[in-house]
Structure formats: structure tokens, C-alpha cells
Amino acid sequence: MFEYEVKWITPGEDYSDAKKVRLRVFVHEQNYSEAEEFDVLDDVAEHLVIYDKGREIACGRILDKGNGVYKLGRIAVDKEYRGRGIGEKVVNLLAERAEEKGAVRLILGAQTYAVPFYEKCGFVPYGLEYMDGHIPHVDMAKCLDFKGCQWLMFRKNAEAFLARKSFNAGQKIKSASLRVCTLGFGEFYVNGERITEDLNVPAWTNYEYRDLSKINMPIYDTLTHRIYYLEYDITPYIKEGENALGVHVGNGFYGQHESRNEGFTRCGDIKLAFLINITYENGETERIVSDSSVRMNESFVLKTNIYFGEIQNLRKEPEGWNNVGFDDSDWYEPVVVAAPKSILEKQVCPADRAVRTIKPILLIKKGDYAVYDIGENVAGYPVLKFPPKSRINETAFLRVSEEINEDGTLNFYSAGGTHRLQQDFYIHNGKDESLYYPRFTWHAGRYFEIIGAAEPVEFRVIHTNIENTSEFYSSDELLNWYYEAYIRTQLNNIHCCVPSDCPHRERLGYTGDGQIASGACMTTLSSKEMYQKWMRDIADSQDRFGGHVQHTAPFYGGGGGPGGWGGAIAIVPYNFYRYFGDKNVLEEYYPNMVKYVQYMVSRSENNLVVREEEGGWCLGDWCTPHNKIEIPEPFVNTYYLIKCARIALETSKIIGIDADNEYLNKVIRDCTEALYDAYYSPETGSFLEGIQGADAFAYDLGLGDERTLQNIVSKYSAL
């Protein structure tokens, strides 16, 4: 029982007792100045003071930031009263007060040493460490998006599961919405109807904490973890009386465990949480939440892997499982698990969709073996159908590749070889109308083979739902081909709002590939929302304390280097500003840029970048002709350090922040001198004797002289 007196002070009232506590704790004990500690927000905040026998001993305040966000702050407990649970009580009282006012999210800035304390109160850290006065801080949030909902799991190591919830709705429904989050990918149904064409949702993120020190290239970074949820208008699907929600969940990136990218481990067991909000015409509301009354069962998808495909037995799909009137008495009660320790956010970026269909052409037919040509390299999947009156338990085995051999059989080398086969296996349910296709992945290639009686109905081309907004035509057919090939390639490489390196073998959001193509993608495609999401992925994959940026975003393993990969944290936001004119992204990511520059400097000797993380890679140039890299890694990585420092410096001028300008100018000056001293020839005007693209790297920074440019022109004109 809490034995201390609690008092609330509304905005505009005398909060001098709170001031007394803050003077003792923040000013006298922690050496903040009074000017730093007390601000104009105190006059509009609601304050909490706790007393012991009439003496103020603890305090805190709440600020309404708008849109349901409330900031907790100035939380202080006198030294002699610490260790009694008073601090936790202050946080909980402030949180409860904010929730009474309609809070959907609570935020605070925690002194770094106090992060574990706030984590016990349900807050999650995010973003970079920063200085507030002379003390390092970390932002934290408590997400109330699924307040009152339970997180549910079918069983450990499940590949996929079905879940259903029956509920009743009253008369005269005005509106109804479904908020749903699956850890793994989800399909969603109300009263037997699929409510969206979205695929591979929610979008891929850093999800939750996992131990990164055990992967092949040990990483000790502290990342930000974020999970998206979906919100759908289900008003047209809800009816008076009994209703049924059906959710089908599969591994996706979250649960896959077969592909070990540099030793990267499974994120976790697939889960589900949901909230249905119904509003009636009389103004009354009703909430239906995920809880132990939900019933779960095994899916007809027996195995699903984002890289390797699926095994399905449609005989195991219970007829009408997602509709009213279905008997789920022999289904299982879910396992209730802890909510994920992650930032929860509504997904506003576009989802994957089937954007078009292609009719495959039969190339080979030998008995029950057939090979088909899609006509172009695409990402998606074939949709199969068994001939009428096919027997129950007939099977179809499908494999996909980019190339074929001279004898017409599939060549799997370019898509990862035989250890990375994209394949599906289907067992027929005996129903003529049934269609067979993967539910929680896609494939990529031009050719596919089928062993069995099934035949393709169509090939569905699948990628994030963005469009080509450009046109190009010239008298040069080769240039026309390049443009068309680029558009197809880029679109096929965007899934889950992540621009990937390839849509089959690795499927990773490599920051190197992504930053180098970002300008072209922003120019040609409706990619604004996608990049808004992916920039957040990059920032979430930056070490909170040291500034190191991972080689993939979301981080899912993968090797690279500090410059061409991590430099995405500066290059992509800068390109976004150039193409979309949004200064807000510069303001948001400027601290990340500076932190990254500081990281690169910390990996330098004599002002040249010479290493990245211990035990990891430190690539410079990559994918050079004939796979022979001649340019030294320090040259390329120092080029990127200068480039990113220049971007940060220009950004500081655009957003009106000059605190780092002296430092950034010094980095640019010192590193430029180092490149000249180590690699420049005054006699020829070339860097590194013009090997490979050395002069082009240097000239892009404005280094060298007119001979440097002429050396580039002469070299490439001779090819």
C-alpha cells in the first residue's frame, strides 16, 4: 500500500513544491542550471507532487503534445527516498493520468543510466543517445495502441497457424475498424471475406531485440526496434448479430529460420494481436480484443519460408474456418505471451500487392514434367490449378529459376544454386475450383517447372505497390532497353517497403545497393512513402551510442563496408530532400549524419578510414569488372566520409544549425589533405595512377585538376 500523499497541480496553479524537489535533485545534485531546468512548458504542464508528512519528496509533469501523444518529464525523487518504489509510482501515476486524458502514446527523455528503470515501467528506448545539458539521454516510448489486448501464440516453432474470434455486433453500426499486428505475415478475413489485397504485411522491420554478438560477424550495436501494425475499415463486412474474424499467420521474415544470413538467427515465434472498434449510430462504442477466447489451429500451410517456398496440404484447410457458424470447439486455446518490447506504429507505407498478371508459355511437356516461360524476369508466383476431377492427394512440385540450360531444364545458379531453391509443394484437396499459390512469400525468375498434373493459371507479379511515374524514349534502342530493364529490376526488388539487393537469393535491404540507386528510384517511381519508411529502417539500424550503421536495413545479417553502405544514413535523406523538397527529413536525420561522421573518424588513422567493426568486413569498392578490386579500401571509405561530412554540413546550413560546422569543416579539410598525400600524383593529375574508378571518385569530390577530368575522359573513351 502506497503510504505517501499524492497531489495534482493543474496548469496555471502554483507548482513551487515541484520546483523544490527539482532544485534539490537536478540543480544541486546533478548540476543543471536553473535556466536549463525550468522552462515555459512548466506553465502549461500538469504537475504531480508526492509528500511524506507534509514534505515534498518526489515530482513529475505531463505535457500534451497533441494527437494523443503525452510527454512525461521532470521525474525526480529525493535521494534519501530512493529505492522505495516511489519513482516507479510517479511514472505509473503520470501514465495513468495521461491515459485518462486519451493518450495513445507516452514519451519521455531518459537519462541513459535510467533506461533500465523505465523499461521496467513498460517504456522502450529508440533513436540515438543525445546530450541534454551535460548528461546523456535516450528517448523512450510506451505504445498504447493495443492496450487491453493480449498477444497470442499458437505454439513454439509453428510455421503458420489459423486463428478465429467470434463476436456479436449490435444494431445500426456506424463504423467498424480492425487494428491488427502479426509478427510474421498475415492474411485477414471478416465473415469469410478477405478484407484487403495487401500481401506480406505488416512491413518488415527490426522487430525485437535479439543477441547479435553470436552471428558470424559479431555485432555489439544497440539498435532501435520497431513493429508496424495494420488498420482497416471493416464497416462493409460487419453485420448485426454474429460475426467472425479470421487471421492466417505465417513466418515471413520474423519467423524464418532456415536461411542463416551470416549466422543471423530467428527473430521469434509468430504471434498475433488485434483490436476491433465498433461505433454505433447512437454514439456508443464497443471493443473486441485478442484474448484467450480466440481459437487457433494448425494451418494448411505446413511449411513456409520467405527464401525457400511453401509446402501446402489444402485438405487440411477447414471449410468455412473464417466464417460465422464454424464449429471451433476442437481448436486450441492460444498461448498468451508478453507484448513485444518494441516501438509499435501504424503502417502508412504501401503494402505489397499483385500488380499485374502474365500468362506463362509452355516450353517443354514430357509426361508429368513441364517447363514454362514467363517472358521476363519478375518477382511473384505462379498460380496453379489441378485439372477437373483430379484425385484427392494428387501433388504438384514447382521450382523457379532465372535461367534454363541448353536442354530446357532449369538452371538455378544465378538465384543461389541448389541450396537456395525457390520451390513449392502442393497436395490437392480434390476440389476443382481450388487455386494453389504461396501465401507468405514470393519467388523471382523467368522460368518455372512443374512436376505433377497441375497447370498454371497465371503468374502474379508482386512487389510493393508503387508505380512508374516516368517516361523515357530515345532514338537509341539500347538506351530504351536500359530504361525498361531498370524499371522492371527496381520494382521487382522492392518488397515489404524495402529496396533489396535481389528478390530471390538474399532479399536483403543492403544499404549499399539502396543508397546508390536511391536517386534513380526517386526520379522514376512513386517511391516517396517507401523511402520514408526505409530511412527509418536505416536509422533504426544505427548504433545508439557509437553511430555505426549496419550493412542491411532492416538489419538481417549481411556484409559490407563503412562508407558505401553506412553512408546511406546521409545520402538517402539528402537525396530525398533534393527530389521531394522535404526539409523535415533533414531535420530528423541530421543528428544521425553527424553521429555517423564521428563513427567514421573513430575508425581512421592519419585521417584515412582503415577499419570498421572488429571481426567484420571493411569493403571499399564492390562488384568491379572481372571481380578484381584494385582500389584500396581506405581510399573509397575516406571518399564516403568526406561526402557524408559535406552532406551533413550542407544540411546544417539548410536547417539552420551551426553547432557542428567547425568540426565538419575540419573533418573535410583533414581527410581531403590525407587523400592528396596518400594517393595523388602531381605529375599526372591522377589518383592511384587512375586505376579502375579512382579518378572518378576523386573528381566527384572536386579533387584533382583539369587533367584529372581529361584522364577520366581518355580512359573511358578508349573502351
PDB file of C-alpha atoms in Angstrom, residues 188-429:
ATOM      1  CA  PHE A 188      -7.188 -11.120 -42.659  1.00  0.00           C
ATOM      2  CA  TYR A 189     -10.843 -12.123 -43.089  1.00  0.00           C
ATOM      3  CA  VAL A 190     -14.184 -10.955 -41.710  1.00  0.00           C
ATOM      4  CA  ASN A 191     -17.177 -13.240 -42.150  1.00  0.00           C
ATOM      5  CA  GLY A 192     -15.361 -15.318 -44.730  1.00  0.00           C
ATOM      6  CA  GLU A 193     -14.262 -12.416 -46.938  1.00  0.00           C
ATOM      7  CA  ARG A 194     -10.686 -11.283 -47.287  1.00  0.00           C
ATOM      8  CA  ILE A 195     -10.709  -7.617 -46.307  1.00  0.00           C
ATOM      9  CA  THR A 196      -7.615  -6.422 -48.211  1.00  0.00           C
ATOM     10  CA  GLU A 197      -5.438  -7.218 -51.200  1.00  0.00           C
ATOM     11  CA  ASP A 198      -2.327  -6.420 -49.135  1.00  0.00           C
ATOM     12  CA  LEU A 199       0.383  -9.075 -49.183  1.00  0.00           C
ATOM     13  CA  ASN A 200       3.420  -9.695 -46.968  1.00  0.00           C
ATOM     14  CA  VAL A 201       2.176  -7.468 -44.163  1.00  0.00           C
ATOM     15  CA  PRO A 202       2.977  -5.922 -41.796  1.00  0.00           C
ATOM     16  CA  ALA A 203       6.058  -4.384 -43.388  1.00  0.00           C
ATOM     17  CA  TRP A 204       9.444  -5.796 -42.486  1.00  0.00           C
ATOM     18  CA  THR A 205      11.363  -4.067 -39.644  1.00  0.00           C
ATOM     19  CA  ASN A 206      13.970  -4.682 -36.927  1.00  0.00           C
ATOM     20  CA  TYR A 207      11.119  -6.220 -34.894  1.00  0.00           C
ATOM     21  CA  GLU A 208      12.521  -7.104 -31.456  1.00  0.00           C
ATOM     22  CA  TYR A 209      15.822  -7.417 -29.633  1.00  0.00           C
ATOM     23  CA  ARG A 210      17.988 -10.443 -30.390  1.00  0.00           C
ATOM     24  CA  ASP A 211      21.587 -11.200 -29.465  1.00  0.00           C
ATOM     25  CA  LEU A 212      23.710 -10.032 -32.412  1.00  0.00           C
ATOM     26  CA  SER A 213      27.046 -10.982 -30.861  1.00  0.00           C
ATOM     27  CA  LYS A 214      26.656 -14.611 -31.921  1.00  0.00           C
ATOM     28  CA  ILE A 215      26.378 -14.118 -35.672  1.00  0.00           C
ATOM     29  CA  ASN A 216      29.372 -14.817 -37.917  1.00  0.00           C
ATOM     30  CA  MET A 217      30.481 -11.186 -37.844  1.00  0.00           C
ATOM     31  CA  PRO A 218      29.840 -10.295 -34.192  1.00  0.00           C
ATOM     32  CA  ILE A 219      27.935  -7.044 -33.802  1.00  0.00           C
ATOM     33  CA  TYR A 220      27.574  -5.387 -30.428  1.00  0.00           C
ATOM     34  CA  ASP A 221      25.484  -2.440 -31.582  1.00  0.00           C
ATOM     35  CA  THR A 222      22.363  -1.289 -29.763  1.00  0.00           C
ATOM     36  CA  LEU A 223      19.621  -0.892 -32.368  1.00  0.00           C
ATOM     37  CA  THR A 224      16.111   0.528 -32.321  1.00  0.00           C
ATOM     38  CA  HIS A 225      13.283  -1.993 -32.623  1.00  0.00           C
ATOM     39  CA  ARG A 226      10.022  -1.149 -34.363  1.00  0.00           C
ATOM     40  CA  ILE A 227       6.923  -3.139 -35.335  1.00  0.00           C
ATOM     41  CA  TYR A 228       4.190  -1.973 -37.683  1.00  0.00           C
ATOM     42  CA  TYR A 229       0.532  -2.863 -37.410  1.00  0.00           C
ATOM     43  CA  LEU A 230      -2.312  -2.519 -39.907  1.00  0.00           C
ATOM     44  CA  GLU A 231      -5.603  -0.688 -39.552  1.00  0.00           C
ATOM     45  CA  TYR A 232      -8.502  -1.427 -41.896  1.00  0.00           C
ATOM     46  CA  ASP A 233     -12.024  -0.103 -42.277  1.00  0.00           C
ATOM     47  CA  ILE A 234     -14.196  -3.218 -41.938  1.00  0.00           C
ATOM     48  CA  THR A 235     -17.566  -1.441 -41.824  1.00  0.00           C
ATOM     49  CA  PRO A 236     -18.790  -3.107 -45.059  1.00  0.00           C
ATOM     50  CA  TYR A 237     -18.015  -6.572 -43.662  1.00  0.00           C
ATOM     51  CA  ILE A 238     -19.630  -6.315 -40.208  1.00  0.00           C
ATOM     52  CA  LYS A 239     -23.280  -7.256 -39.788  1.00  0.00           C
ATOM     53  CA  GLU A 240     -25.770  -7.178 -36.961  1.00  0.00           C
ATOM     54  CA  GLY A 241     -25.539 -10.289 -34.800  1.00  0.00           C
ATOM     55  CA  GLU A 242     -22.827 -12.927 -35.020  1.00  0.00           C
ATOM     56  CA  ASN A 243     -19.562 -12.133 -36.806  1.00  0.00           C
ATOM     57  CA  ALA A 244     -16.248 -13.894 -37.207  1.00  0.00           C
ATOM     58  CA  LEU A 245     -12.707 -12.582 -37.583  1.00  0.00           C
ATOM     59  CA  GLY A 246     -10.225 -14.944 -39.237  1.00  0.00           C
ATOM     60  CA  VAL A 247      -6.453 -14.426 -39.298  1.00  0.00           C
ATOM     61  CA  HIS A 248      -3.903 -16.604 -41.080  1.00  0.00           C
ATOM     62  CA  VAL A 249      -0.316 -16.063 -39.874  1.00  0.00           C
ATOM     63  CA  GLY A 250       2.912 -17.371 -41.406  1.00  0.00           C
ATOM     64  CA  ASN A 251       6.620 -16.994 -40.731  1.00  0.00           C
ATOM     65  CA  GLY A 252       7.588 -14.197 -43.119  1.00  0.00           C
ATOM     66  CA  PHE A 253      10.916 -12.613 -42.178  1.00  0.00           C
ATOM     67  CA  TYR A 254      10.097 -12.694 -38.476  1.00  0.00           C
ATOM     68  CA  GLY A 255       9.829 -16.452 -38.053  1.00  0.00           C
ATOM     69  CA  GLN A 256      12.005 -17.849 -40.852  1.00  0.00           C
ATOM     70  CA  HIS A 257      14.876 -19.917 -39.502  1.00  0.00           C
ATOM     71  CA  GLU A 258      16.361 -21.913 -42.382  1.00  0.00           C
ATOM     72  CA  SER A 259      18.334 -19.184 -44.107  1.00  0.00           C
ATOM     73  CA  ARG A 260      21.167 -18.138 -41.801  1.00  0.00           C
ATOM     74  CA  ASN A 261      22.458 -14.895 -43.283  1.00  0.00           C
ATOM     75  CA  GLU A 262      25.956 -14.791 -41.777  1.00  0.00           C
ATOM     76  CA  GLY A 263      24.541 -16.736 -38.832  1.00  0.00           C
ATOM     77  CA  PHE A 264      21.540 -14.457 -38.254  1.00  0.00           C
ATOM     78  CA  THR A 265      19.013 -16.241 -36.050  1.00  0.00           C
ATOM     79  CA  ARG A 266      15.233 -16.423 -35.981  1.00  0.00           C
ATOM     80  CA  CYS A 267      13.570 -13.296 -34.607  1.00  0.00           C
ATOM     81  CA  GLY A 268      10.942 -15.250 -32.673  1.00  0.00           C
ATOM     82  CA  ASP A 269       7.786 -17.349 -32.705  1.00  0.00           C
ATOM     83  CA  ILE A 270       4.954 -15.947 -34.810  1.00  0.00           C
ATOM     84  CA  LYS A 271       2.260 -14.071 -32.853  1.00  0.00           C
ATOM     85  CA  LEU A 272      -0.954 -12.104 -33.170  1.00  0.00           C
ATOM     86  CA  ALA A 273      -2.752  -9.198 -31.512  1.00  0.00           C
ATOM     87  CA  PHE A 274      -5.866  -7.347 -32.683  1.00  0.00           C
ATOM     88  CA  LEU A 275      -8.480  -4.804 -31.694  1.00  0.00           C
ATOM     89  CA  ILE A 276     -11.889  -4.280 -33.328  1.00  0.00           C
ATOM     90  CA  ASN A 277     -13.561  -0.937 -32.647  1.00  0.00           C
ATOM     91  CA  ILE A 278     -17.270  -0.607 -33.452  1.00  0.00           C
ATOM     92  CA  THR A 279     -19.136   2.688 -33.286  1.00  0.00           C
ATOM     93  CA  TYR A 280     -22.940   2.720 -33.365  1.00  0.00           C
ATOM     94  CA  GLU A 281     -25.172   5.470 -34.677  1.00  0.00           C
ATOM     95  CA  ASN A 282     -26.265   6.336 -31.116  1.00  0.00           C
ATOM     96  CA  GLY A 283     -22.634   7.152 -30.263  1.00  0.00           C
ATOM     97  CA  GLU A 284     -21.944   4.034 -28.208  1.00  0.00           C
ATOM     98  CA  THR A 285     -18.734   2.121 -28.868  1.00  0.00           C
ATOM     99  CA  GLU A 286     -17.621  -1.461 -28.451  1.00  0.00           C
ATOM    100  CA  ARG A 287     -14.151  -3.052 -28.355  1.00  0.00           C
ATOM    101  CA  ILE A 288     -13.366  -6.650 -29.276  1.00  0.00           C
ATOM    102  CA  VAL A 289      -9.830  -7.612 -28.310  1.00  0.00           C
ATOM    103  CA  SER A 290      -7.457 -10.510 -28.773  1.00  0.00           C
ATOM    104  CA  ASP A 291      -7.601 -12.695 -25.680  1.00  0.00           C
ATOM    105  CA  SER A 292      -7.712 -16.325 -24.589  1.00  0.00           C
ATOM    106  CA  SER A 293     -11.191 -16.737 -26.136  1.00  0.00           C
ATOM    107  CA  VAL A 294      -9.544 -16.725 -29.581  1.00  0.00           C
ATOM    108  CA  ARG A 295      -9.270 -20.210 -31.031  1.00  0.00           C
ATOM    109  CA  MET A 296      -6.270 -21.431 -33.029  1.00  0.00           C
ATOM    110  CA  ASN A 297      -5.414 -24.394 -35.201  1.00  0.00           C
ATOM    111  CA  GLU A 298      -2.707 -25.692 -37.492  1.00  0.00           C
ATOM    112  CA  SER A 299      -2.594 -24.137 -40.932  1.00  0.00           C
ATOM    113  CA  PHE A 300      -2.849 -25.995 -44.192  1.00  0.00           C
ATOM    114  CA  VAL A 301       0.492 -24.296 -44.895  1.00  0.00           C
ATOM    115  CA  LEU A 302       2.686 -26.955 -43.315  1.00  0.00           C
ATOM    116  CA  LYS A 303       5.957 -25.186 -44.038  1.00  0.00           C
ATOM    117  CA  THR A 304       6.686 -21.639 -45.130  1.00  0.00           C
ATOM    118  CA  ASN A 305       9.982 -19.883 -45.652  1.00  0.00           C
ATOM    119  CA  ILE A 306      10.497 -16.473 -47.201  1.00  0.00           C
ATOM    120  CA  TYR A 307      13.509 -17.796 -49.138  1.00  0.00           C
ATOM    121  CA  PHE A 308      12.636 -21.380 -49.972  1.00  0.00           C
ATOM    122  CA  GLY A 309       8.881 -21.504 -50.501  1.00  0.00           C
ATOM    123  CA  GLU A 310       5.993 -23.472 -49.009  1.00  0.00           C
ATOM    124  CA  ILE A 311       4.502 -26.897 -48.515  1.00  0.00           C
ATOM    125  CA  GLN A 312       0.693 -26.846 -48.531  1.00  0.00           C
ATOM    126  CA  ASN A 313      -1.922 -29.516 -47.990  1.00  0.00           C
ATOM    127  CA  LEU A 314      -5.255 -27.902 -48.814  1.00  0.00           C
ATOM    128  CA  ARG A 315      -7.052 -30.966 -47.470  1.00  0.00           C
ATOM    129  CA  LYS A 316      -6.146 -29.567 -44.055  1.00  0.00           C
ATOM    130  CA  GLU A 317      -7.892 -26.216 -44.658  1.00  0.00           C
ATOM    131  CA  PRO A 318     -11.124 -26.398 -42.633  1.00  0.00           C
ATOM    132  CA  GLU A 319     -14.016 -25.309 -44.834  1.00  0.00           C
ATOM    133  CA  GLY A 320     -15.521 -22.050 -43.584  1.00  0.00           C
ATOM    134  CA  TRP A 321     -12.909 -21.634 -40.816  1.00  0.00           C
ATOM    135  CA  ASN A 322     -13.023 -17.835 -41.167  1.00  0.00           C
ATOM    136  CA  ASN A 323     -16.831 -17.523 -41.323  1.00  0.00           C
ATOM    137  CA  VAL A 324     -19.731 -17.472 -38.858  1.00  0.00           C
ATOM    138  CA  GLY A 325     -21.207 -20.744 -37.756  1.00  0.00           C
ATOM    139  CA  PHE A 326     -17.955 -22.679 -37.902  1.00  0.00           C
ATOM    140  CA  ASP A 327     -17.520 -25.200 -35.097  1.00  0.00           C
ATOM    141  CA  ASP A 328     -14.140 -24.455 -33.480  1.00  0.00           C
ATOM    142  CA  SER A 329     -14.784 -26.483 -30.317  1.00  0.00           C
ATOM    143  CA  ASP A 330     -11.867 -28.789 -31.085  1.00  0.00           C
ATOM    144  CA  TRP A 331      -9.479 -25.909 -31.850  1.00  0.00           C
ATOM    145  CA  TYR A 332      -6.800 -24.902 -29.351  1.00  0.00           C
ATOM    146  CA  GLU A 333      -6.675 -22.164 -26.744  1.00  0.00           C
ATOM    147  CA  PRO A 334      -3.811 -19.797 -27.593  1.00  0.00           C
ATOM    148  CA  VAL A 335      -0.688 -19.305 -25.543  1.00  0.00           C
ATOM    149  CA  VAL A 336      -0.719 -15.795 -24.058  1.00  0.00           C
ATOM    150  CA  VAL A 337       2.725 -14.204 -24.273  1.00  0.00           C
ATOM    151  CA  ALA A 338       4.305 -10.907 -23.263  1.00  0.00           C
ATOM    152  CA  ALA A 339       3.865  -7.922 -25.559  1.00  0.00           C
ATOM    153  CA  PRO A 340       6.920  -7.247 -27.725  1.00  0.00           C
ATOM    154  CA  LYS A 341       9.407  -4.738 -26.329  1.00  0.00           C
ATOM    155  CA  SER A 342       9.358  -2.564 -29.382  1.00  0.00           C
ATOM    156  CA  ILE A 343       8.010   0.686 -30.779  1.00  0.00           C
ATOM    157  CA  LEU A 344       4.558  -0.006 -32.256  1.00  0.00           C
ATOM    158  CA  GLU A 345       3.435   2.131 -35.180  1.00  0.00           C
ATOM    159  CA  LYS A 346       0.644   2.106 -37.701  1.00  0.00           C
ATOM    160  CA  GLN A 347       1.894   1.181 -41.167  1.00  0.00           C
ATOM    161  CA  VAL A 348       1.349   4.055 -43.575  1.00  0.00           C
ATOM    162  CA  CYS A 349       3.743   2.938 -46.310  1.00  0.00           C
ATOM    163  CA  PRO A 350       2.235   0.894 -49.153  1.00  0.00           C
ATOM    164  CA  ALA A 351       1.979  -2.870 -48.845  1.00  0.00           C
ATOM    165  CA  ASP A 352       2.964  -5.478 -51.415  1.00  0.00           C
ATOM    166  CA  ARG A 353       0.283  -6.235 -53.991  1.00  0.00           C
ATOM    167  CA  ALA A 354      -0.246  -8.400 -57.061  1.00  0.00           C
ATOM    168  CA  VAL A 355       0.191  -5.557 -59.558  1.00  0.00           C
ATOM    169  CA  ARG A 356      -0.346  -7.454 -62.817  1.00  0.00           C
ATOM    170  CA  THR A 357      -0.583 -10.953 -64.236  1.00  0.00           C
ATOM    171  CA  ILE A 358       1.277 -12.733 -67.022  1.00  0.00           C
ATOM    172  CA  LYS A 359       0.201 -15.804 -68.987  1.00  0.00           C
ATOM    173  CA  PRO A 360       3.158 -18.251 -68.973  1.00  0.00           C
ATOM    174  CA  ILE A 361       4.126 -20.042 -72.196  1.00  0.00           C
ATOM    175  CA  LEU A 362       4.686 -23.786 -72.199  1.00  0.00           C
ATOM    176  CA  LEU A 363       8.207 -24.704 -73.400  1.00  0.00           C
ATOM    177  CA  ILE A 364       8.512 -28.403 -72.555  1.00  0.00           C
ATOM    178  CA  LYS A 365       5.961 -31.082 -71.760  1.00  0.00           C
ATOM    179  CA  LYS A 366       7.155 -34.621 -71.012  1.00  0.00           C
ATOM    180  CA  GLY A 367       4.621 -36.687 -69.144  1.00  0.00           C
ATOM    181  CA  ASP A 368       4.009 -35.029 -65.794  1.00  0.00           C
ATOM    182  CA  TYR A 369       7.031 -32.709 -66.239  1.00  0.00           C
ATOM    183  CA  ALA A 370       6.591 -29.245 -67.772  1.00  0.00           C
ATOM    184  CA  VAL A 371       8.691 -26.086 -68.126  1.00  0.00           C
ATOM    185  CA  TYR A 372       7.130 -22.647 -68.594  1.00  0.00           C
ATOM    186  CA  ASP A 373       8.493 -19.274 -69.698  1.00  0.00           C
ATOM    187  CA  ILE A 374       7.076 -16.138 -68.038  1.00  0.00           C
ATOM    188  CA  GLY A 375       8.683 -13.984 -70.734  1.00  0.00           C
ATOM    189  CA  GLU A 376      10.634 -11.691 -68.402  1.00  0.00           C
ATOM    190  CA  ASN A 377      12.445 -11.792 -65.079  1.00  0.00           C
ATOM    191  CA  VAL A 378       9.850 -10.915 -62.449  1.00  0.00           C
ATOM    192  CA  ALA A 379       9.043 -11.352 -58.780  1.00  0.00           C
ATOM    193  CA  GLY A 380       5.822 -13.035 -57.726  1.00  0.00           C
ATOM    194  CA  TYR A 381       4.477 -16.554 -58.068  1.00  0.00           C
ATOM    195  CA  PRO A 382       2.677 -18.911 -60.440  1.00  0.00           C
ATOM    196  CA  VAL A 383      -0.923 -19.719 -59.541  1.00  0.00           C
ATOM    197  CA  LEU A 384      -1.664 -23.387 -60.195  1.00  0.00           C
ATOM    198  CA  LYS A 385      -4.835 -25.381 -60.681  1.00  0.00           C
ATOM    199  CA  PHE A 386      -5.390 -29.113 -60.931  1.00  0.00           C
ATOM    200  CA  PRO A 387      -7.396 -30.412 -63.935  1.00  0.00           C
ATOM    201  CA  PRO A 388     -11.099 -31.157 -63.312  1.00  0.00           C
ATOM    202  CA  LYS A 389     -11.813 -34.335 -61.394  1.00  0.00           C
ATOM    203  CA  SER A 390      -8.215 -34.740 -60.234  1.00  0.00           C
ATOM    204  CA  ARG A 391      -7.889 -37.147 -57.361  1.00  0.00           C
ATOM    205  CA  ILE A 392      -7.544 -36.072 -53.749  1.00  0.00           C
ATOM    206  CA  ASN A 393      -3.893 -36.136 -52.658  1.00  0.00           C
ATOM    207  CA  GLU A 394      -2.502 -35.589 -56.135  1.00  0.00           C
ATOM    208  CA  THR A 395       0.629 -33.453 -55.874  1.00  0.00           C
ATOM    209  CA  ALA A 396       2.378 -30.671 -57.724  1.00  0.00           C
ATOM    210  CA  PHE A 397       6.019 -29.717 -57.224  1.00  0.00           C
ATOM    211  CA  LEU A 398       7.114 -26.312 -58.522  1.00  0.00           C
ATOM    212  CA  ARG A 399      10.570 -24.741 -58.848  1.00  0.00           C
ATOM    213  CA  VAL A 400      11.585 -21.297 -60.163  1.00  0.00           C
ATOM    214  CA  SER A 401      14.811 -20.057 -61.803  1.00  0.00           C
ATOM    215  CA  GLU A 402      16.159 -17.145 -63.812  1.00  0.00           C
ATOM    216  CA  GLU A 403      17.838 -19.244 -66.489  1.00  0.00           C
ATOM    217  CA  ILE A 404      17.495 -22.536 -68.333  1.00  0.00           C
ATOM    218  CA  ASN A 405      20.056 -24.994 -69.642  1.00  0.00           C
ATOM    219  CA  GLU A 406      20.527 -25.919 -73.276  1.00  0.00           C
ATOM    220  CA  ASP A 407      18.270 -28.937 -72.819  1.00  0.00           C
ATOM    221  CA  GLY A 408      15.470 -26.723 -71.497  1.00  0.00           C
ATOM    222  CA  THR A 409      15.802 -27.741 -67.847  1.00  0.00           C
ATOM    223  CA  LEU A 410      16.120 -25.082 -65.146  1.00  0.00           C
ATOM    224  CA  ASN A 411      19.479 -23.573 -64.214  1.00  0.00           C
ATOM    225  CA  PHE A 412      19.435 -22.401 -60.588  1.00  0.00           C
ATOM    226  CA  TYR A 413      22.941 -20.929 -60.311  1.00  0.00           C
ATOM    227  CA  SER A 414      22.146 -17.203 -60.529  1.00  0.00           C
ATOM    228  CA  ALA A 415      19.357 -17.435 -57.955  1.00  0.00           C
ATOM    229  CA  GLY A 416      21.567 -19.040 -55.331  1.00  0.00           C
ATOM    230  CA  GLY A 417      22.216 -22.553 -56.565  1.00  0.00           C
ATOM    231  CA  THR A 418      20.706 -25.790 -55.403  1.00  0.00           C
ATOM    232  CA  HIS A 419      20.999 -24.840 -51.722  1.00  0.00           C
ATOM    233  CA  ARG A 420      18.738 -21.820 -52.322  1.00  0.00           C
ATOM    234  CA  LEU A 421      15.941 -23.366 -54.365  1.00  0.00           C
ATOM    235  CA  GLN A 422      12.665 -21.497 -54.658  1.00  0.00           C
ATOM    236  CA  GLN A 423      10.098 -24.261 -54.596  1.00  0.00           C
ATOM    237  CA  ASP A 424       6.551 -25.103 -53.543  1.00  0.00           C
ATOM    238  CA  PHE A 425       4.852 -28.422 -52.962  1.00  0.00           C
ATOM    239  CA  TYR A 426       1.055 -28.714 -53.110  1.00  0.00           C
ATOM    240  CA  ILE A 427      -1.289 -31.536 -52.111  1.00  0.00           C
ATOM    241  CA  HIS A 428      -4.655 -31.379 -53.849  1.00  0.00           C
ATOM    242  CA  ASN A 429      -7.891 -31.237 -51.850  1.00  0.00           C
TER     243      ASN A 429
END
